[in-house]
mmCIF file of C-alpha atoms in Angstrom:
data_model
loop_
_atom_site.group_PDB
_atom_site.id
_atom_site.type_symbol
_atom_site.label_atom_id
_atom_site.label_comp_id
_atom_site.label_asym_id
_atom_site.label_seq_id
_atom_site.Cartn_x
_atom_site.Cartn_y
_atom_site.Cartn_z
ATOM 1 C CA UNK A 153 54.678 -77.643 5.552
ATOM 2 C CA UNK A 154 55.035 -77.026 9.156
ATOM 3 C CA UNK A 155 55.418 -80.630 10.987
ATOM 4 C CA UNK A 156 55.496 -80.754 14.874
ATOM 5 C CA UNK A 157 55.027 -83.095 18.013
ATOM 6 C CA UNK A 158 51.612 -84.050 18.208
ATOM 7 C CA UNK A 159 50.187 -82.541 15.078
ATOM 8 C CA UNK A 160 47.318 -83.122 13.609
ATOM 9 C CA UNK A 161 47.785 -85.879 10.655
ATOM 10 C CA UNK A 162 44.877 -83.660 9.076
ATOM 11 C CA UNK A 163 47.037 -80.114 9.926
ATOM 12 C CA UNK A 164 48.076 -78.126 6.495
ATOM 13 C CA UNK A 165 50.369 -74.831 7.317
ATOM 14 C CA UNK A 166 53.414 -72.832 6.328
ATOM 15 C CA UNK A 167 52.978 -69.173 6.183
ATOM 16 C CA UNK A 168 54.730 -67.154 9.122
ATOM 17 C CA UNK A 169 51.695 -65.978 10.314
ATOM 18 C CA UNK A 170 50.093 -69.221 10.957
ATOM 19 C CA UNK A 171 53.543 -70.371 12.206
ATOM 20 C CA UNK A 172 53.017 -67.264 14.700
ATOM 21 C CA UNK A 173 49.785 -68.283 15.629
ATOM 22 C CA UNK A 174 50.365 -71.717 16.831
ATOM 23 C CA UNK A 175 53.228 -70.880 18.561
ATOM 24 C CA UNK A 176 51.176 -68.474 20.274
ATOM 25 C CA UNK A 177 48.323 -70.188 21.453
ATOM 26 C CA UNK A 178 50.402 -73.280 21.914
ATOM 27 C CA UNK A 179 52.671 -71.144 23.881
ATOM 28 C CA UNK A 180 49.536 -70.032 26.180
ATOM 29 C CA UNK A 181 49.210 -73.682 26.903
ATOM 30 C CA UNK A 182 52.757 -74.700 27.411
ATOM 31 C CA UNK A 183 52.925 -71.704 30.169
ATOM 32 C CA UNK A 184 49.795 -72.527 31.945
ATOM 33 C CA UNK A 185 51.330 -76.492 31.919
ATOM 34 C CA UNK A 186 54.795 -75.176 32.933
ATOM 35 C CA UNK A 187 53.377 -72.910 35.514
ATOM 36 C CA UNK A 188 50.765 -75.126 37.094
ATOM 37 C CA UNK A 189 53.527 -77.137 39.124
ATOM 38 C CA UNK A 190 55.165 -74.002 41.305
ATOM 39 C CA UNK A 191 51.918 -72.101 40.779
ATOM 40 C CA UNK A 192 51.336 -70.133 44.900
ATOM 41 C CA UNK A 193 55.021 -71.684 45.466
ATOM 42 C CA UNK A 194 57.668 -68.677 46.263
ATOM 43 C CA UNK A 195 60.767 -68.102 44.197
ATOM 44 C CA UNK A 196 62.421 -69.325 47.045
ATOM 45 C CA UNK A 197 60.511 -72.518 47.494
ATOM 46 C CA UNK A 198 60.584 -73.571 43.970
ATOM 47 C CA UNK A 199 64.971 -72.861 44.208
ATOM 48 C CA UNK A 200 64.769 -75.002 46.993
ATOM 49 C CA UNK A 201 62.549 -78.155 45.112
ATOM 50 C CA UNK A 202 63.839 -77.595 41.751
ATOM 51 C CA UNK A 203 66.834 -75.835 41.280
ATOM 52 C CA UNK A 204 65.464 -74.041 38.026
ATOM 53 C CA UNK A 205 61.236 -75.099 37.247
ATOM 54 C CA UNK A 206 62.197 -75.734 33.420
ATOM 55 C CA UNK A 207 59.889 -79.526 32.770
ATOM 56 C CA UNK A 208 56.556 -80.047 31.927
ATOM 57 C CA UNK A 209 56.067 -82.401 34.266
ATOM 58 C CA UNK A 210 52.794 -81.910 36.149
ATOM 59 C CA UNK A 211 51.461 -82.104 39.961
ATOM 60 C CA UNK A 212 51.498 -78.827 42.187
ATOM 61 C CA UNK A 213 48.647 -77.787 44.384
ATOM 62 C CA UNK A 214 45.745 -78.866 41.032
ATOM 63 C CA UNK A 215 47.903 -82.440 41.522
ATOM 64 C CA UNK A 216 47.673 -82.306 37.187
ATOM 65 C CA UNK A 217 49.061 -84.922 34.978
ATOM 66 C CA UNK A 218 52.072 -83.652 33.179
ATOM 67 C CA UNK A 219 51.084 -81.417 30.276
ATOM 68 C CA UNK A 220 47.955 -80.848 31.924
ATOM 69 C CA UNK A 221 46.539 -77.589 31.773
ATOM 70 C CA UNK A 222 44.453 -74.963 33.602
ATOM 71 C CA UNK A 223 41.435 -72.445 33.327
ATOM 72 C CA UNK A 224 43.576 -70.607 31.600
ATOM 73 C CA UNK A 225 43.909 -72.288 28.721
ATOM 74 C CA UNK A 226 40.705 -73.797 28.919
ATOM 75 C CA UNK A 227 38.741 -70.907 29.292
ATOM 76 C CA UNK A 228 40.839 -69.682 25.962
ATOM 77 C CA UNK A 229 39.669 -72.835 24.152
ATOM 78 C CA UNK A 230 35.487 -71.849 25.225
ATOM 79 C CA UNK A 231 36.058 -68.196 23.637
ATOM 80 C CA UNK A 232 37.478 -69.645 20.457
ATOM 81 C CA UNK A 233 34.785 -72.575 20.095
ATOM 82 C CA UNK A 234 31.993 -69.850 21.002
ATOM 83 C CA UNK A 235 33.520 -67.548 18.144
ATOM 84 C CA UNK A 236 33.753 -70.897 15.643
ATOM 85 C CA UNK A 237 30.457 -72.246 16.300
ATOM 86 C CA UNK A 238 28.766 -68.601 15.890
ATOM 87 C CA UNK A 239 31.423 -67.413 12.937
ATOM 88 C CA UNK A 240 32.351 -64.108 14.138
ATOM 89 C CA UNK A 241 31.546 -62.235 16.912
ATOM 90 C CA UNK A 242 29.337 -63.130 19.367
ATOM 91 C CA UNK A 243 29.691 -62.005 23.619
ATOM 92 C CA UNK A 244 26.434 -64.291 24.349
ATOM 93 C CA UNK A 245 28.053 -67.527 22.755
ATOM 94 C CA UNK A 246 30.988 -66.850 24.636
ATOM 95 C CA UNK A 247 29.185 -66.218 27.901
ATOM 96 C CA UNK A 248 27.439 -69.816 27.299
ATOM 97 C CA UNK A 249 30.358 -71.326 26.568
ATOM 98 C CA UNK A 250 31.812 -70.276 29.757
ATOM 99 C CA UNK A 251 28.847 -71.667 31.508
ATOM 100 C CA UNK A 252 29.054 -74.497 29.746
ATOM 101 C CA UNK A 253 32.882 -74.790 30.889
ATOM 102 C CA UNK A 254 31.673 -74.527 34.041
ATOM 103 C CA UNK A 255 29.043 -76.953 34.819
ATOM 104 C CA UNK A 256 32.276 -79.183 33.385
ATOM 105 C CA UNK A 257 33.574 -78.900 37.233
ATOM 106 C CA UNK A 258 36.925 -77.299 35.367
ATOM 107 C CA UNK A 259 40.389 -78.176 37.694
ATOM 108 C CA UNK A 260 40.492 -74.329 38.617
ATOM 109 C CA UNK A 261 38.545 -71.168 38.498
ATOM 110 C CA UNK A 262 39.218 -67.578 39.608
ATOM 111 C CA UNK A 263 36.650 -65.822 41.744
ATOM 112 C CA UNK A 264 36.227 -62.968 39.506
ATOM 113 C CA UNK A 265 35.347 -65.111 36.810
ATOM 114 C CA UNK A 266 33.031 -67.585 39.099
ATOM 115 C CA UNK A 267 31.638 -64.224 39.840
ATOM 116 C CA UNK A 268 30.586 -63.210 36.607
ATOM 117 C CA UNK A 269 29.411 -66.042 35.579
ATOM 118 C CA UNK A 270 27.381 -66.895 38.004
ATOM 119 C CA UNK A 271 26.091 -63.702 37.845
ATOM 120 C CA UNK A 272 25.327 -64.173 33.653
ATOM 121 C CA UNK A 273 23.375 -67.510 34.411
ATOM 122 C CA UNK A 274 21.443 -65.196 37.134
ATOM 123 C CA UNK A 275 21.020 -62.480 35.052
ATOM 124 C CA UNK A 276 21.671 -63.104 31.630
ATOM 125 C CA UNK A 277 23.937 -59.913 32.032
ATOM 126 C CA UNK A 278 26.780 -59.491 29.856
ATOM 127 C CA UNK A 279 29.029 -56.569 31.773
ATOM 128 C CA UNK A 280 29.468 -57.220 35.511
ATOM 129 C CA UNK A 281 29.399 -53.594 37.292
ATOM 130 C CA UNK A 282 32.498 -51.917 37.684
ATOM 131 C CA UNK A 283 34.410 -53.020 41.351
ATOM 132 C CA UNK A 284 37.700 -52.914 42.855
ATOM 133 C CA UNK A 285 37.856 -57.013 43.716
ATOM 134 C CA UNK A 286 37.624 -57.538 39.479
ATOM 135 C CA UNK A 287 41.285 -56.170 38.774
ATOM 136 C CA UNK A 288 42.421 -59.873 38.512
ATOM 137 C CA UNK A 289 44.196 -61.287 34.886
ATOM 138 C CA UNK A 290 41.171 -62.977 34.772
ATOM 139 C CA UNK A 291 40.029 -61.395 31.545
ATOM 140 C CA UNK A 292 43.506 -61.007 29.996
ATOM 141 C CA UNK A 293 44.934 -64.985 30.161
ATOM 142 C CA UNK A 294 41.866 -66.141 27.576
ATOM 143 C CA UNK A 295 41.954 -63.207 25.123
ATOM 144 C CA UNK A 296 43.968 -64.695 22.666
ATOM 145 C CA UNK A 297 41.539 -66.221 20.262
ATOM 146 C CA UNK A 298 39.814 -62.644 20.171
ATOM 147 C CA UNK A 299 42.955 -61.446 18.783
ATOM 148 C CA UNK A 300 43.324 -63.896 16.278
ATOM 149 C CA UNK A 301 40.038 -63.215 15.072
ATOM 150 C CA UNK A 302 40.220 -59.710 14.495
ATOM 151 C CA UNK A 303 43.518 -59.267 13.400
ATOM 152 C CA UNK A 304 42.204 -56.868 10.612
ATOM 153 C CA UNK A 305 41.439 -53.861 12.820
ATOM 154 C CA UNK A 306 43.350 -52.486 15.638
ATOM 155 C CA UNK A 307 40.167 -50.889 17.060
ATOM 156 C CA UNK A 308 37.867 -53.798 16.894
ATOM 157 C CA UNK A 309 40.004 -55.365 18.826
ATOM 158 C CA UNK A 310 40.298 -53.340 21.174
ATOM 159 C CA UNK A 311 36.663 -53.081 21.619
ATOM 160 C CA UNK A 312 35.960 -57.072 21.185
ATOM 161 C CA UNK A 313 38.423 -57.807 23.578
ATOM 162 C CA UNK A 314 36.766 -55.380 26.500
ATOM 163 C CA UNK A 315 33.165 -56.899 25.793
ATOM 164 C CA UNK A 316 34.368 -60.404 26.461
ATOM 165 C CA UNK A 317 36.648 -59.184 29.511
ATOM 166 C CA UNK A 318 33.582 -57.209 30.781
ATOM 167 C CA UNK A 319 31.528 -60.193 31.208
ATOM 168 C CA UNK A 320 33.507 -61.345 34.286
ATOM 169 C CA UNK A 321 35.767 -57.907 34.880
ATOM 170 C CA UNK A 322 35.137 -54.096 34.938
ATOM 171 C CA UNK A 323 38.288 -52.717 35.983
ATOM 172 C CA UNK A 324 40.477 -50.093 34.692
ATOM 173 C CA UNK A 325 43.519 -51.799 35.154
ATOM 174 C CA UNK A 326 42.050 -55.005 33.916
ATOM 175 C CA UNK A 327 40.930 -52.981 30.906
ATOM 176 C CA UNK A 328 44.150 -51.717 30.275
ATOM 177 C CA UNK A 329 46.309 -54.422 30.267
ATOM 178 C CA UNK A 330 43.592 -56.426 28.392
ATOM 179 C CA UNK A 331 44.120 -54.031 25.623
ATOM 180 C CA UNK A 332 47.379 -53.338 25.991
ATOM 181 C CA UNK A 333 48.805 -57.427 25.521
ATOM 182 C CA UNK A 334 45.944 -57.745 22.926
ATOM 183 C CA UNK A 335 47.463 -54.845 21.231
ATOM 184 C CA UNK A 336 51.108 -55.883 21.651
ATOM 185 C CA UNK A 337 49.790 -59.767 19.957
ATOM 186 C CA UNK A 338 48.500 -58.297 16.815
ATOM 187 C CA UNK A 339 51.734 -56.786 16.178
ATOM 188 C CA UNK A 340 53.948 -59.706 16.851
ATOM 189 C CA UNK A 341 51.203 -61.972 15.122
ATOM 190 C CA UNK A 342 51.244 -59.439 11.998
ATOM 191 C CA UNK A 343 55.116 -58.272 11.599
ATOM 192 C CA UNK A 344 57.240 -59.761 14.752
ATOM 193 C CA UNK A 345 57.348 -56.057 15.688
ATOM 194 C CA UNK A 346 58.893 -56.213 19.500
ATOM 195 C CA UNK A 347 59.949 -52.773 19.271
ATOM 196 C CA UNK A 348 56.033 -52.000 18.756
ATOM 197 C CA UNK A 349 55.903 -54.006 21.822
ATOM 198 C CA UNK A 350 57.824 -51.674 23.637
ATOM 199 C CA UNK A 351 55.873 -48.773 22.476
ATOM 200 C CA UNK A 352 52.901 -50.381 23.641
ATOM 201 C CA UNK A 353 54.349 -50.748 26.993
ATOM 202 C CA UNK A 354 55.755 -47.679 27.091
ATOM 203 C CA UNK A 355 52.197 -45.964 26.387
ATOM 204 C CA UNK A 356 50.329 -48.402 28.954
ATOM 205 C CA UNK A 357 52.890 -47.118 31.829
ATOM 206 C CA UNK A 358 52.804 -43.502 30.798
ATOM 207 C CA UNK A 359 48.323 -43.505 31.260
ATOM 208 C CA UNK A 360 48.795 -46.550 34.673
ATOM 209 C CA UNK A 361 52.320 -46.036 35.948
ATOM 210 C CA UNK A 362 51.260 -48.678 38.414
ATOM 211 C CA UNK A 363 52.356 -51.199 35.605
ATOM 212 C CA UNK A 364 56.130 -49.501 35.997
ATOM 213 C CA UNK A 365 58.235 -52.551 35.638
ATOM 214 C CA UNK A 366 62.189 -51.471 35.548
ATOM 215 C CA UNK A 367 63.212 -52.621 38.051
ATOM 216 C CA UNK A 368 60.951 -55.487 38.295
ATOM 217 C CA UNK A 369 58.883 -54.826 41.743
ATOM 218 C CA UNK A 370 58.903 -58.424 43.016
ATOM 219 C CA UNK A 371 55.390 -59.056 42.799
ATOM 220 C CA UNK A 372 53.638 -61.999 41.530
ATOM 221 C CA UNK A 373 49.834 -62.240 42.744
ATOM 222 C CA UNK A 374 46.813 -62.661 40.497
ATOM 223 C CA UNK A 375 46.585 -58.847 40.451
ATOM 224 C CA UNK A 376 46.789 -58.164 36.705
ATOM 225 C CA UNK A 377 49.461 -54.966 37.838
ATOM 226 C CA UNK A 378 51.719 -57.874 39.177
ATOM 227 C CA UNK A 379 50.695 -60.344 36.351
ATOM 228 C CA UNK A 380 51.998 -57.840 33.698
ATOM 229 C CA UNK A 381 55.396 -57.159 35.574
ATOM 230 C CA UNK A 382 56.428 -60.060 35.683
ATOM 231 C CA UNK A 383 55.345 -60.958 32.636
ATOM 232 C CA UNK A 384 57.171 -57.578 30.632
ATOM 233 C CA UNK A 385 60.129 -58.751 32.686
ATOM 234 C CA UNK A 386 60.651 -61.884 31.256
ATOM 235 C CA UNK A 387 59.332 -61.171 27.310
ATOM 236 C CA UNK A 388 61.739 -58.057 27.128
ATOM 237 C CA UNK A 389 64.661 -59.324 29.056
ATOM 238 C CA UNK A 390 64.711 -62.780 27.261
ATOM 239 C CA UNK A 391 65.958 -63.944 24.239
ATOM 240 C CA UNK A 392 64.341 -67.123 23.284
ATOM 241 C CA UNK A 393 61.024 -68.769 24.039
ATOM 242 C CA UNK A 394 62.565 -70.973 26.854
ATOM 243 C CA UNK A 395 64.767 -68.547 28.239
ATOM 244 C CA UNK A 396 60.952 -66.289 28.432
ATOM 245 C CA UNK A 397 58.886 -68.917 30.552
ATOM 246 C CA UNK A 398 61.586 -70.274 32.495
ATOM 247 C CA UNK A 399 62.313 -66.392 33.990
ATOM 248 C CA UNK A 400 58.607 -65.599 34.371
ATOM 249 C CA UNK A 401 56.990 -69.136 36.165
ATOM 250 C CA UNK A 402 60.465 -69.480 38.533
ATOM 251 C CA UNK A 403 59.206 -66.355 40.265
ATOM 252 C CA UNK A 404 56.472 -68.804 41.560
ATOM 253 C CA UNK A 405 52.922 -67.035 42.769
ATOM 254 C CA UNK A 406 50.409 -67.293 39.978
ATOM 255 C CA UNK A 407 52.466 -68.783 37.209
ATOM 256 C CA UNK A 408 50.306 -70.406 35.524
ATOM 257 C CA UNK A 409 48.556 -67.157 34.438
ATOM 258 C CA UNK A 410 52.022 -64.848 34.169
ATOM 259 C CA UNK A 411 53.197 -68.173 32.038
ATOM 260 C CA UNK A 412 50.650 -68.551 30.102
ATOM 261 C CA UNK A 413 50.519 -64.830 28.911
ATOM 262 C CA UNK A 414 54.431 -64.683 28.737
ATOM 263 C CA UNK A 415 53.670 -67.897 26.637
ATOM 264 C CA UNK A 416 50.989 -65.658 24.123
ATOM 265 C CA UNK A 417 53.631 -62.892 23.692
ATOM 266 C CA UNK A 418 56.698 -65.149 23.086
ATOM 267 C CA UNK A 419 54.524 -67.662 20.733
ATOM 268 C CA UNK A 420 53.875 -65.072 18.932
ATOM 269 C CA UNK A 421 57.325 -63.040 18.370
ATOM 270 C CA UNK A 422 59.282 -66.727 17.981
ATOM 271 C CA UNK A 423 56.869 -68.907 16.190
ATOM 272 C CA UNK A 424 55.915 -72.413 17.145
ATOM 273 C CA UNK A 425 59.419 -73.416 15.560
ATOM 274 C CA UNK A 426 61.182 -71.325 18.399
ATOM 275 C CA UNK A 427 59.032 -73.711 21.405
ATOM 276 C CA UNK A 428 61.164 -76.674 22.721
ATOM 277 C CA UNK A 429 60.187 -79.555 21.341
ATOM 278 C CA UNK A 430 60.213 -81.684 24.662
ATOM 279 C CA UNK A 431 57.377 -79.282 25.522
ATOM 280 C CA UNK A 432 55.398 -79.687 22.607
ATOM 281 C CA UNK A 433 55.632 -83.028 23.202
ATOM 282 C CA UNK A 434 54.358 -83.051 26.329
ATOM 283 C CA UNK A 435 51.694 -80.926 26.166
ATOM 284 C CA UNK A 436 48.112 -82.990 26.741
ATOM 285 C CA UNK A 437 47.721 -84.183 22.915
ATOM 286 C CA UNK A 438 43.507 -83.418 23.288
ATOM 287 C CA UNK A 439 45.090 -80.019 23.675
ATOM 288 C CA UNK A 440 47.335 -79.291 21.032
ATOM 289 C CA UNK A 441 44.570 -80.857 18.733
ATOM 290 C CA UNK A 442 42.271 -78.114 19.634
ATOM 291 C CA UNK A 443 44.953 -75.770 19.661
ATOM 292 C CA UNK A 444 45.734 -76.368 15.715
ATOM 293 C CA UNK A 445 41.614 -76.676 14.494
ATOM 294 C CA UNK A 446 41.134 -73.392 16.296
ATOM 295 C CA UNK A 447 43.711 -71.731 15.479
ATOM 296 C CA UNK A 448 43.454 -72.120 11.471
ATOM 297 C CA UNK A 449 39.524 -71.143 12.009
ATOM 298 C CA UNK A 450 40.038 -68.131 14.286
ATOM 299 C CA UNK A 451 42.258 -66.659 11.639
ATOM 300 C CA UNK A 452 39.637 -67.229 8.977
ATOM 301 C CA UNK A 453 37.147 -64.935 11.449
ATOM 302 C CA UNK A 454 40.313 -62.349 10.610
ATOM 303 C CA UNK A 455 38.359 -61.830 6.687
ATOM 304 C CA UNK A 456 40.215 -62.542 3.536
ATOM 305 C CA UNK A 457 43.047 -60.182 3.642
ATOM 306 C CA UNK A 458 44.078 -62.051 6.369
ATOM 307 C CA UNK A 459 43.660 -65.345 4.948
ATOM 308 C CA UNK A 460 45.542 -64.118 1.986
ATOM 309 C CA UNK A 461 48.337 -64.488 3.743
ATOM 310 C CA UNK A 462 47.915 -67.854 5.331
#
């Protein structure tokens, strides 16, 4: 049985997938915590405060409690209750559920995503029209529990994943690296395959060389170009889960997003077993409960051959 900080006294686990799954999904959470403090802070500035940004320990410009989290994680957690509650797929759930998140007043939201959904509870639309000011990582930092609930087919997720990122962004870019990281999950979630990683990469650059990473261009805006530098930087010049978020949310700028997803990809390739325990204990316990109910039902969205393995 798999036994960590803050788990569920009802939680029953042990496969590697599941162990994969968590540490995934926990890891999006422990990156959007970690981040929030230096998140729109410089490298510079966070050197200057911290030394190295390596606690959970809360504040920055949101003023959060420590192992508080962000719309990045929440927004996450609306998907995967909209794909529980409807049990399977199901792009109007989610668009409720986001308008349900937000008529909570949620700590933070982006404008692309206030965007579309305002535009949803206007319109009942689910795709807002294609525009250059919807290239955020908007749509990329919540995908996660479509992944884990279509592990089965490369393609479906694929397509899955651009409905729900089309209700609040229609942008190539945005498209691309939605897919792309999506992609890259499976494969980690499914075989711990970071060479496949790289091959994903490496096919993502060759069809947007915008994304071009080596040597890392110094950006670190909500743009999902920069968001997917810096976080390629840190998953593939990293060994360890620490050594992954610590690199990517000390470049400062929106690190609670570039942690968050750095989080997703490093979750997944080390397993919840590979996160620091002083983070998992500080993560917001409401949180990690949700994390660990969804988590186990997302993957049973996956169909039996998945569960088979669970």
């Amino acid at each position: 049985m798999i036994s960590f900080p803050n788990q569920p006294a009802s939680f029953q686990g042990g496969s590697v997938l599941l162990d994969r799954a968590l540490g995934s999904f926990l890891g999006v959470a422990i990156g959007d915590a970690l981040g929030a403090t230096v998140e729109f802070m410089t490298a510079g500035e966070i050197a200057g405060r911290y030394q190295i940004h390596q606690e959970i320990i809360g504040g920055g410009w949101l003023n959060l409690k420590p192992g508080g989290v962000t719309d990045d994680t929440e927004m996450a957690l609306a998907l995967g209750s909209a794909l529980i509650a409807s049990g399977g797929w199901n792009p109007r759930a989610i668009a409720d559920a986001f308008v349900t998140w937000v008529r909570g007043n949620p700590v933070d939201i982006g404008n692309a995503c206030r965007r579309g959904i305002s535009r949803y509870i206007a319109d009942g639309s689910l795709c807002a029209p294609p525009a250059d000011e919807n290239g955020g990582n908007g749509a990329a930092m919540r995908n996660l529990p479509t992944v884990l609930a279509s592990l089965a087919s490369e393609e479906l997720l694929i397509e899955r994943s651009l409905e729900q990122a089309h209700i609040t962004h229609n942008h190539p870019k945005s498209d691309a690296a939605t897919a792309a990281l999506a992609r890259m999950t499976r494969r980690l979630l499914l075989a711990g395959e970071q060479a496949a990683c790289n091959q994903i990469a490496d096919h993502l650059i060759a069809r947007h060389p915008a994304f071009g990473f080596k040597p890392w261009p110094g950006k670190t805006s909500g743009y999902v170009v920069d968001t997917v530098q810096t976080v390629f930087d840190g998953f593939f010049n990293t060994g360890s889960f620490e050594a992954c978020l610590v690199r990517v949310v000390n470049r400062g700028g929106d690190a609670d997003t570039t942690g968050a997803l750095a989080g997703q990809l490093a979750g997944a390739l080390y397993g919840v077993q590979g996160i620091p325990v002083r983070w998992l204990k500080k993560l917001d316990p409401a949180v990690t409960t949700a994390i660990y109910i969804q988590t186990q039902k997302l993957l049973k969205l996956s169909g039996p051959d998945i569960m088979a393995t669970i």
